[in-house]
Short mmCIF file of N, CA and C in Angstrom, two decimals:
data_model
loop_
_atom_site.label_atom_id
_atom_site.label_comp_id
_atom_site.label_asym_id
_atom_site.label_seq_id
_atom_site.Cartn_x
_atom_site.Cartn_y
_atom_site.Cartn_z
N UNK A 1 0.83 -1.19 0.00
CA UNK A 1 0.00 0.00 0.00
C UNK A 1 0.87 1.25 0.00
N UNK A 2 1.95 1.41 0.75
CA UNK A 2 2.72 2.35 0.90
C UNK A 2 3.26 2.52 -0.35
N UNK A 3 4.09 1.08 -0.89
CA UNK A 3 4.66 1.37 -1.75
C UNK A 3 4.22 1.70 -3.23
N UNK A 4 2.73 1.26 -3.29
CA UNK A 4 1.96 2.19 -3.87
C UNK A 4 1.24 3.20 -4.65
N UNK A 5 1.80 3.98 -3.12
CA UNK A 5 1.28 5.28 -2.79
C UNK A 5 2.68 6.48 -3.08
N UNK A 6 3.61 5.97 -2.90
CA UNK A 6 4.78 6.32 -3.41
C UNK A 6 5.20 5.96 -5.02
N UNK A 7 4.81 5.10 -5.67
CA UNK A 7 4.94 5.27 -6.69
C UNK A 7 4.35 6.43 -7.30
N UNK A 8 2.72 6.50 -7.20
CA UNK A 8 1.95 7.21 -7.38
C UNK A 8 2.25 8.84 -7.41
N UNK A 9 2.51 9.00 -6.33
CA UNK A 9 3.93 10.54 -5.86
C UNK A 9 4.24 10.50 -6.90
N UNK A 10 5.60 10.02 -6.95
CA UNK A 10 6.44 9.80 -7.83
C UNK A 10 6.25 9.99 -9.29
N UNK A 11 5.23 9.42 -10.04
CA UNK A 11 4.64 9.26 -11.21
C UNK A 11 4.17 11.21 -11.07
N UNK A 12 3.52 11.40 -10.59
CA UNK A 12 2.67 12.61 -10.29
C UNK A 12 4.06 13.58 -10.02
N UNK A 13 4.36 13.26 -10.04
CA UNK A 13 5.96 14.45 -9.75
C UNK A 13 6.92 14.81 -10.90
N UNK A 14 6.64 13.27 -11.63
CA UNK A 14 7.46 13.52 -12.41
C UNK A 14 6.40 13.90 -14.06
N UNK A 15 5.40 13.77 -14.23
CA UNK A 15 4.41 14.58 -14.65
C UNK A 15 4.52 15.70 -14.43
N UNK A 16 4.33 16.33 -13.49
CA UNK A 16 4.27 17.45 -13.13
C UNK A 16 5.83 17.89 -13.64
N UNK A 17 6.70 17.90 -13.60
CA UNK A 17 7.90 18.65 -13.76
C UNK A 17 8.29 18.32 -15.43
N UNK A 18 8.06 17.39 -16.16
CA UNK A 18 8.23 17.37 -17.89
C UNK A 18 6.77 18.15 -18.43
N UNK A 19 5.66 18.37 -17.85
CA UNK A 19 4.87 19.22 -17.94
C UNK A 19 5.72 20.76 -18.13
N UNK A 20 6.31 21.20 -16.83
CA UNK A 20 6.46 22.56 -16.68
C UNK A 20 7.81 22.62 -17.64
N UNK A 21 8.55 21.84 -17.85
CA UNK A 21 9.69 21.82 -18.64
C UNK A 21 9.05 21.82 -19.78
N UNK A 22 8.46 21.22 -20.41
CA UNK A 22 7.98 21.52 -21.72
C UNK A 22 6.73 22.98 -22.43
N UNK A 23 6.08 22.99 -20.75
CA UNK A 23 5.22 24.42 -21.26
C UNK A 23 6.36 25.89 -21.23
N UNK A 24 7.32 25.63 -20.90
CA UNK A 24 8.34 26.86 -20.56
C UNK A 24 9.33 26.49 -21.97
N UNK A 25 9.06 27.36 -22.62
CA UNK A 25 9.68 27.16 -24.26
C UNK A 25 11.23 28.21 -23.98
N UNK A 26 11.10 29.22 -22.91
CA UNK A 26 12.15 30.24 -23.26
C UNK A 26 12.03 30.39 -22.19
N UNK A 27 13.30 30.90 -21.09
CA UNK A 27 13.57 31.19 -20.07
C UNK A 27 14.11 32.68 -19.67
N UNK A 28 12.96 33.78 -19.38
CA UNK A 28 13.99 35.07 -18.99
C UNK A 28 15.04 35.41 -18.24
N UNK A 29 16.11 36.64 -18.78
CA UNK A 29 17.04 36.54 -18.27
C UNK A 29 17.18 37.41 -17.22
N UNK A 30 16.24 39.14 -18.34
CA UNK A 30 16.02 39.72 -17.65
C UNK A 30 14.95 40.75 -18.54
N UNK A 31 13.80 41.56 -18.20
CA UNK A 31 13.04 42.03 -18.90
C UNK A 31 13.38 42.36 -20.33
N UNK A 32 14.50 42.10 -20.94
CA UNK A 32 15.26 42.65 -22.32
C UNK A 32 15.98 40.88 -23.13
N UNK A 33 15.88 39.69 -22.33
CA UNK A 33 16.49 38.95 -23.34
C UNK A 33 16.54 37.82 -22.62
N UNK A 34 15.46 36.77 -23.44
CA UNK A 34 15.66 35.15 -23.00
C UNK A 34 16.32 34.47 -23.86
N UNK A 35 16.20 33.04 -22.94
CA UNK A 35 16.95 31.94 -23.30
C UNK A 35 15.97 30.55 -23.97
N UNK A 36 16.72 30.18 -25.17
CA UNK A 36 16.14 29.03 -25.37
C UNK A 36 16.83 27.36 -25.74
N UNK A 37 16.40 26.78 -25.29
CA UNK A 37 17.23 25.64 -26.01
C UNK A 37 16.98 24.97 -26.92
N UNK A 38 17.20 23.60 -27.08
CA UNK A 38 16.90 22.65 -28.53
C UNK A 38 15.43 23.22 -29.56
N UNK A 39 16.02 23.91 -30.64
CA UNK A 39 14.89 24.47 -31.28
C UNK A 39 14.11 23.64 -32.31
N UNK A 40 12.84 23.67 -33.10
CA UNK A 40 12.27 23.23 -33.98
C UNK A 40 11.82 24.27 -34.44
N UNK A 41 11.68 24.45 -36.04
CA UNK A 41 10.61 25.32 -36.40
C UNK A 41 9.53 25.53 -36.04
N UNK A 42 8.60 24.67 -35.47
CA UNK A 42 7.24 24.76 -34.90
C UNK A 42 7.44 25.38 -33.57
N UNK A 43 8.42 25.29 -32.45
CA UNK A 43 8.89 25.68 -31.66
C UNK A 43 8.71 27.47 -31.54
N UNK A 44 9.62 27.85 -32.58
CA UNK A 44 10.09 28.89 -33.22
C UNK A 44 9.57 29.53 -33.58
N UNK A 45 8.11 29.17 -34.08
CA UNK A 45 7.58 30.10 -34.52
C UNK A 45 6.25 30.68 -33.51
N UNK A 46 6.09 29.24 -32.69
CA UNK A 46 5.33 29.59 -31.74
C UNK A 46 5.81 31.08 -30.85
N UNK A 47 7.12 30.64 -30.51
CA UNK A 47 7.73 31.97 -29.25
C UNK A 47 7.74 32.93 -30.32
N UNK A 48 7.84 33.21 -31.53
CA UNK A 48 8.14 34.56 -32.14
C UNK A 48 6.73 35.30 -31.62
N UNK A 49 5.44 34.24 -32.35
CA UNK A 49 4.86 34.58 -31.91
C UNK A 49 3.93 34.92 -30.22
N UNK A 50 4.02 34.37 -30.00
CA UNK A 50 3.73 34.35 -28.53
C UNK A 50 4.22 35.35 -27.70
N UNK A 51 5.60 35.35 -27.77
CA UNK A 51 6.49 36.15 -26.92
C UNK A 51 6.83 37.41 -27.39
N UNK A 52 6.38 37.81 -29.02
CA UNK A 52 6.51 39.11 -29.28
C UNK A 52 8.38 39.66 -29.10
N UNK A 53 8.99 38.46 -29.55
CA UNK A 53 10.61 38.84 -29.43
C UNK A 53 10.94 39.71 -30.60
N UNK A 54 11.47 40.50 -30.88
CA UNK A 54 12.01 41.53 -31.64
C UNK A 54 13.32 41.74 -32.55
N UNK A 55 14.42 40.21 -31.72
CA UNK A 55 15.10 40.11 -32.11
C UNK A 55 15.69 38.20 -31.95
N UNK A 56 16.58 37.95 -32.40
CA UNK A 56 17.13 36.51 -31.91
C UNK A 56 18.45 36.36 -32.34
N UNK A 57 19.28 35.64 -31.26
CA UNK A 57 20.60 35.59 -31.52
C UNK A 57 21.01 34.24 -31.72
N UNK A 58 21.01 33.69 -32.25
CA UNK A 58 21.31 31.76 -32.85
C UNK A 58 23.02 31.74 -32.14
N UNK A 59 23.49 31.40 -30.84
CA UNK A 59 24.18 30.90 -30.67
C UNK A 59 24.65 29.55 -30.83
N UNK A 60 23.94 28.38 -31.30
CA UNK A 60 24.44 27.50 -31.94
C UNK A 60 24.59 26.92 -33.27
N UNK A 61 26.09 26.30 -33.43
CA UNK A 61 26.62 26.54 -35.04
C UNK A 61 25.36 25.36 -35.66
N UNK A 62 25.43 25.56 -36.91
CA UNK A 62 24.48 24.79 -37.76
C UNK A 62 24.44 23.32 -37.53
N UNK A 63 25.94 23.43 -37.37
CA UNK A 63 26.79 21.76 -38.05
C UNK A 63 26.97 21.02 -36.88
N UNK A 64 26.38 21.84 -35.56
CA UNK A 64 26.79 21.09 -34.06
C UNK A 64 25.66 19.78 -34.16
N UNK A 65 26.52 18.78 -33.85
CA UNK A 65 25.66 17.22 -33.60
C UNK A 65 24.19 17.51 -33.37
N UNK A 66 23.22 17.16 -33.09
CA UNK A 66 21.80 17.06 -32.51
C UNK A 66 20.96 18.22 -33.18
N UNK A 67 21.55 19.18 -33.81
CA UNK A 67 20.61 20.44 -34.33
C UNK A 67 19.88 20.27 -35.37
N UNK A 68 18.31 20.62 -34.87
CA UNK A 68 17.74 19.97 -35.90
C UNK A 68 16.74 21.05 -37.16
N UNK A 69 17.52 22.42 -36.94
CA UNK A 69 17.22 23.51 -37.36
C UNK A 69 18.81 24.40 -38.40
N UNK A 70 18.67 25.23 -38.80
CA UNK A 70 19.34 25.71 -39.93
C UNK A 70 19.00 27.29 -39.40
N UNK A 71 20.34 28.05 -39.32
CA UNK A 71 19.98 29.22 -38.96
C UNK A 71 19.07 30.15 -40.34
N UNK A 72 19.11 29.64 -41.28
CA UNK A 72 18.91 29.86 -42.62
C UNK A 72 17.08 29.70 -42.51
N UNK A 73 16.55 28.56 -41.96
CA UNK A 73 15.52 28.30 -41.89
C UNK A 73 14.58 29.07 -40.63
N UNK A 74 15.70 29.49 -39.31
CA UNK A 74 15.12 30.50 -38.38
C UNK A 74 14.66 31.78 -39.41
N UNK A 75 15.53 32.05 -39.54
CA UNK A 75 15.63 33.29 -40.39
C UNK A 75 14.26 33.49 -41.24
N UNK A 76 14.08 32.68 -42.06
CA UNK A 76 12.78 32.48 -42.94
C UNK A 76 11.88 32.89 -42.26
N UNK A 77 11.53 32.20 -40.98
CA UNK A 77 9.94 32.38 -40.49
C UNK A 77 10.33 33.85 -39.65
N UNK A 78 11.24 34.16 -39.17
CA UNK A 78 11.60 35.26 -38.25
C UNK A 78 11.51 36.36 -39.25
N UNK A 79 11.61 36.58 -40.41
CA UNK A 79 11.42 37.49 -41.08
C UNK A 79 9.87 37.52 -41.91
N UNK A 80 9.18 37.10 -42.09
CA UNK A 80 7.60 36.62 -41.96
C UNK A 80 7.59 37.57 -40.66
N UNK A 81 7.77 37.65 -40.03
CA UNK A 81 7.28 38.96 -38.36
C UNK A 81 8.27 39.86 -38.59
N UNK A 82 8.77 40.11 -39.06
CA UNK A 82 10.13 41.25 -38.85
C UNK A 82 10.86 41.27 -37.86
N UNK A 83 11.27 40.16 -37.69
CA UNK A 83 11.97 40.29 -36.54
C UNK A 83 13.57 39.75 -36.90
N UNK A 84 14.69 40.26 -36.30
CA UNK A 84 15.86 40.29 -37.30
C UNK A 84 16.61 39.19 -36.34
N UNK A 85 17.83 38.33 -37.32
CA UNK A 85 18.16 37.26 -36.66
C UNK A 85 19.64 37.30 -37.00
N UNK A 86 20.35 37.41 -35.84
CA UNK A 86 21.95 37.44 -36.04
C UNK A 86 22.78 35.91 -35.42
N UNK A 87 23.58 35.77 -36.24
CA UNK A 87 23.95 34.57 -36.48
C UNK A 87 25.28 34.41 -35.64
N UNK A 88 25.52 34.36 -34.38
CA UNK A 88 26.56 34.08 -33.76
C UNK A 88 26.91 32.59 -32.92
N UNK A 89 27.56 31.73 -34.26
CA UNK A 89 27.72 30.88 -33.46
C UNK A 89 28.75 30.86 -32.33
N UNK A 90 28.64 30.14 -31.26
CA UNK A 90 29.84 29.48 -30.47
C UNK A 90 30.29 28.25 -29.88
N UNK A 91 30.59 27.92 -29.28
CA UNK A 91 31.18 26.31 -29.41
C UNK A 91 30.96 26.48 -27.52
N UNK A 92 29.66 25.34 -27.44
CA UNK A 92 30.02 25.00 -26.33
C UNK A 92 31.39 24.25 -25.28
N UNK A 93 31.44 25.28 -24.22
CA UNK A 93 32.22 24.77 -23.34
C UNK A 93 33.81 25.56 -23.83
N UNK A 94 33.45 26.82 -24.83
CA UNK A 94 34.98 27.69 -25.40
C UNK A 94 34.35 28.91 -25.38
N UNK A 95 33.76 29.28 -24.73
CA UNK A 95 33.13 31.05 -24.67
C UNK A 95 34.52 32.39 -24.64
N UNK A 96 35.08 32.27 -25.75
CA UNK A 96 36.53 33.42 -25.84
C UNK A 96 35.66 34.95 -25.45
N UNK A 97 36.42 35.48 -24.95
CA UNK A 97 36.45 37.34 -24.75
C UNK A 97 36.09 37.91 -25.70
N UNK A 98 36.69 37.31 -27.16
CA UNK A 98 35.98 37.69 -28.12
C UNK A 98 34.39 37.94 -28.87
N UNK A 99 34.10 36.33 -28.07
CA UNK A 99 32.09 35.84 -28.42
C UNK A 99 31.82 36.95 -27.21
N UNK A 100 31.91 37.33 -26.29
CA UNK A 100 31.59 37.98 -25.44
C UNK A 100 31.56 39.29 -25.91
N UNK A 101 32.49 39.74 -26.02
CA UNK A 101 32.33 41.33 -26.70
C UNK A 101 31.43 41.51 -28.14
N UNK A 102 31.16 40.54 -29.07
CA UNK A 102 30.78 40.10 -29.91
C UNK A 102 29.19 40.04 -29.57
N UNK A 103 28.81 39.45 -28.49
CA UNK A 103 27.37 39.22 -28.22
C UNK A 103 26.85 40.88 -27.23
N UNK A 104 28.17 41.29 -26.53
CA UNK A 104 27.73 42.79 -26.42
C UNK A 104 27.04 43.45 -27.43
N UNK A 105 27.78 43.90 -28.19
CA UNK A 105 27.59 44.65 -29.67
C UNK A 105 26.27 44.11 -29.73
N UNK A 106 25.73 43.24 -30.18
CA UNK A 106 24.41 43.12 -30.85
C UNK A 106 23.38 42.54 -29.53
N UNK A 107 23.31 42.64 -28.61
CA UNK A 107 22.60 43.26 -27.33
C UNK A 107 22.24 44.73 -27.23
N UNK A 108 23.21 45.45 -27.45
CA UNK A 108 23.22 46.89 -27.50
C UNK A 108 22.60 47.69 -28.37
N UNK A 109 23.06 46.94 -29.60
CA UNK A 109 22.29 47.38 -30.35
C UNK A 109 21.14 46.89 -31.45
N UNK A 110 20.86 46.19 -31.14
CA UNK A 110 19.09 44.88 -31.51
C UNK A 110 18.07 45.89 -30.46
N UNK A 111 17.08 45.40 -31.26
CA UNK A 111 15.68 46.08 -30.62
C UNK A 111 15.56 44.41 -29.72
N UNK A 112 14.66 44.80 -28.91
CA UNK A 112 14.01 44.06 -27.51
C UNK A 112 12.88 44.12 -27.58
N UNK A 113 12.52 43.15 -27.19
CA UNK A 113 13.12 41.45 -26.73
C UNK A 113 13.86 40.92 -27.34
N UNK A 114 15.22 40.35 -27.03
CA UNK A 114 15.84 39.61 -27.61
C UNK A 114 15.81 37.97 -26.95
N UNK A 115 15.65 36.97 -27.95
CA UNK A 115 15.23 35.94 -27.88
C UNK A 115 17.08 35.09 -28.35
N UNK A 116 17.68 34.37 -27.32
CA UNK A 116 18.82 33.89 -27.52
C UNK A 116 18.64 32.28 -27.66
N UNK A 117 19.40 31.76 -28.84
CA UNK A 117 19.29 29.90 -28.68
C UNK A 117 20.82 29.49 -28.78
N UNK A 118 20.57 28.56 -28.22
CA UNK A 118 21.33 27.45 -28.34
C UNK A 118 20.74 25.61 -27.71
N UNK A 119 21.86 24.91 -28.07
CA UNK A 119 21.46 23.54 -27.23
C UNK A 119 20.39 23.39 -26.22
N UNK A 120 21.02 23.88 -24.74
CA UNK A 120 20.22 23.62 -23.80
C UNK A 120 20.23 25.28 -23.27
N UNK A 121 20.69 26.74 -23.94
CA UNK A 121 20.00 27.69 -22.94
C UNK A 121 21.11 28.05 -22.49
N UNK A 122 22.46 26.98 -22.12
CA UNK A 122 23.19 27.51 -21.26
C UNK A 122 24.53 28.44 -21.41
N UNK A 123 25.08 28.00 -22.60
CA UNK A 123 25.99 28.85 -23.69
C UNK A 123 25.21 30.30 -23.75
N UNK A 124 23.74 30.23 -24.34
CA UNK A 124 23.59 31.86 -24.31
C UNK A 124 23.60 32.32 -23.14
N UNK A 125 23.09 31.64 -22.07
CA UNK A 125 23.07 32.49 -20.64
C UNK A 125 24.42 32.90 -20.09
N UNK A 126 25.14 32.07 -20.37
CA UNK A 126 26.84 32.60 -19.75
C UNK A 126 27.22 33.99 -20.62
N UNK A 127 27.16 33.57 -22.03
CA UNK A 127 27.48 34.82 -22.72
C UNK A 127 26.72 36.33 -22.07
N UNK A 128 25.57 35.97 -21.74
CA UNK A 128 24.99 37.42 -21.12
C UNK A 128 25.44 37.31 -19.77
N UNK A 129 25.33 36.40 -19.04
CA UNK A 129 26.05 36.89 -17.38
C UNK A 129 27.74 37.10 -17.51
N UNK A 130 28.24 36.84 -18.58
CA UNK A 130 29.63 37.39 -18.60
C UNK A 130 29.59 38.54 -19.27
N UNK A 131 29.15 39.13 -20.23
CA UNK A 131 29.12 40.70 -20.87
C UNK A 131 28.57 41.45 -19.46
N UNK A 132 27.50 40.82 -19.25
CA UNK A 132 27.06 41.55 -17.59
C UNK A 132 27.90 41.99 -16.76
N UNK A 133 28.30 40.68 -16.33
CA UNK A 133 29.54 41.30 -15.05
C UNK A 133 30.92 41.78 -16.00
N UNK A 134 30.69 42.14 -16.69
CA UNK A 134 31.86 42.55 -17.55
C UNK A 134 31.79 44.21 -17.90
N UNK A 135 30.31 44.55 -17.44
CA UNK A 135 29.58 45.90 -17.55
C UNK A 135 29.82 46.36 -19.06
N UNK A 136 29.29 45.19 -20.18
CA UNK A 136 29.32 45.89 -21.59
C UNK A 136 28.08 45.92 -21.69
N UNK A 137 27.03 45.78 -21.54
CA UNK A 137 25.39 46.11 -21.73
C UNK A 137 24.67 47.08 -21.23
N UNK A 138 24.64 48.01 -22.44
CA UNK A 138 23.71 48.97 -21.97
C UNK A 138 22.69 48.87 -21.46
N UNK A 139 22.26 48.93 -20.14
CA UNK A 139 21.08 48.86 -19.63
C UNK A 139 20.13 49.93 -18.46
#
């Protein structure tokens, strides 16, 4: 009975959390620029629309293993809304001073919301908490 009743939990928990992981398409960073990970066009076009992003920064390269999108093909539907799409790849787990100052520049100057991808979210988020504490973002 106990054990159960603990499955049951369990089952219900873990429902509950691939639920909220999957209704959360983009993660804010801060009122001016989220994060997204593993993209699809259907994905993609949902948050353009939905989220009213203004801009998007494709931090992952085309040719990286698992990508199942083409910055070429963002681009397509992102311009269908006018919304402009800059192409900076970087290589997870090598974030140079350079991608950093690099992802400044077009933070600064892109209209907002800016909508950032990569893999899992986490490559673009470093790039903005390092320009951050680096005090290159106008904000």
């Amino acid at each position: 009975m106990i054990n159960a009743f603990i499955q049951r939990a369990l089952l219900v928990l873990c429902l509950s959390c691939a639920t909220a992981s999957f209704a959360q398409d983009s993660q804010a960073l801060n009122e001016k620029v989220s994060v997204s990970g593993q993209m699809t066009t259907d994905k993609f076009s949902s948050l353009i629309k939905q989220q009213k992003f203004k801009s998007v920064i494709v931090n992952r390269p085309d040719s990286e293993a698992g990508n199942e999108v083409t910055v070429l093909q963002l681009r397509g539907i992102a311009e269908k809304s006018h919304v402009s799409v800059v192409y900076q790849p970087v290589q997870s787990g090598k974030i140079s001073q350079t991608d950093v100052k690099e992802f400044a520049k077009y933070y600064n100057e892109l209209p907002k919301p800016i909508l950032m991808i990569c893999r899992s979210g986490s490559r673009s988020t470093s790039l903005f908490n390092q320009a951050k504490a680096q005090g290159l973002l106008n904000d």
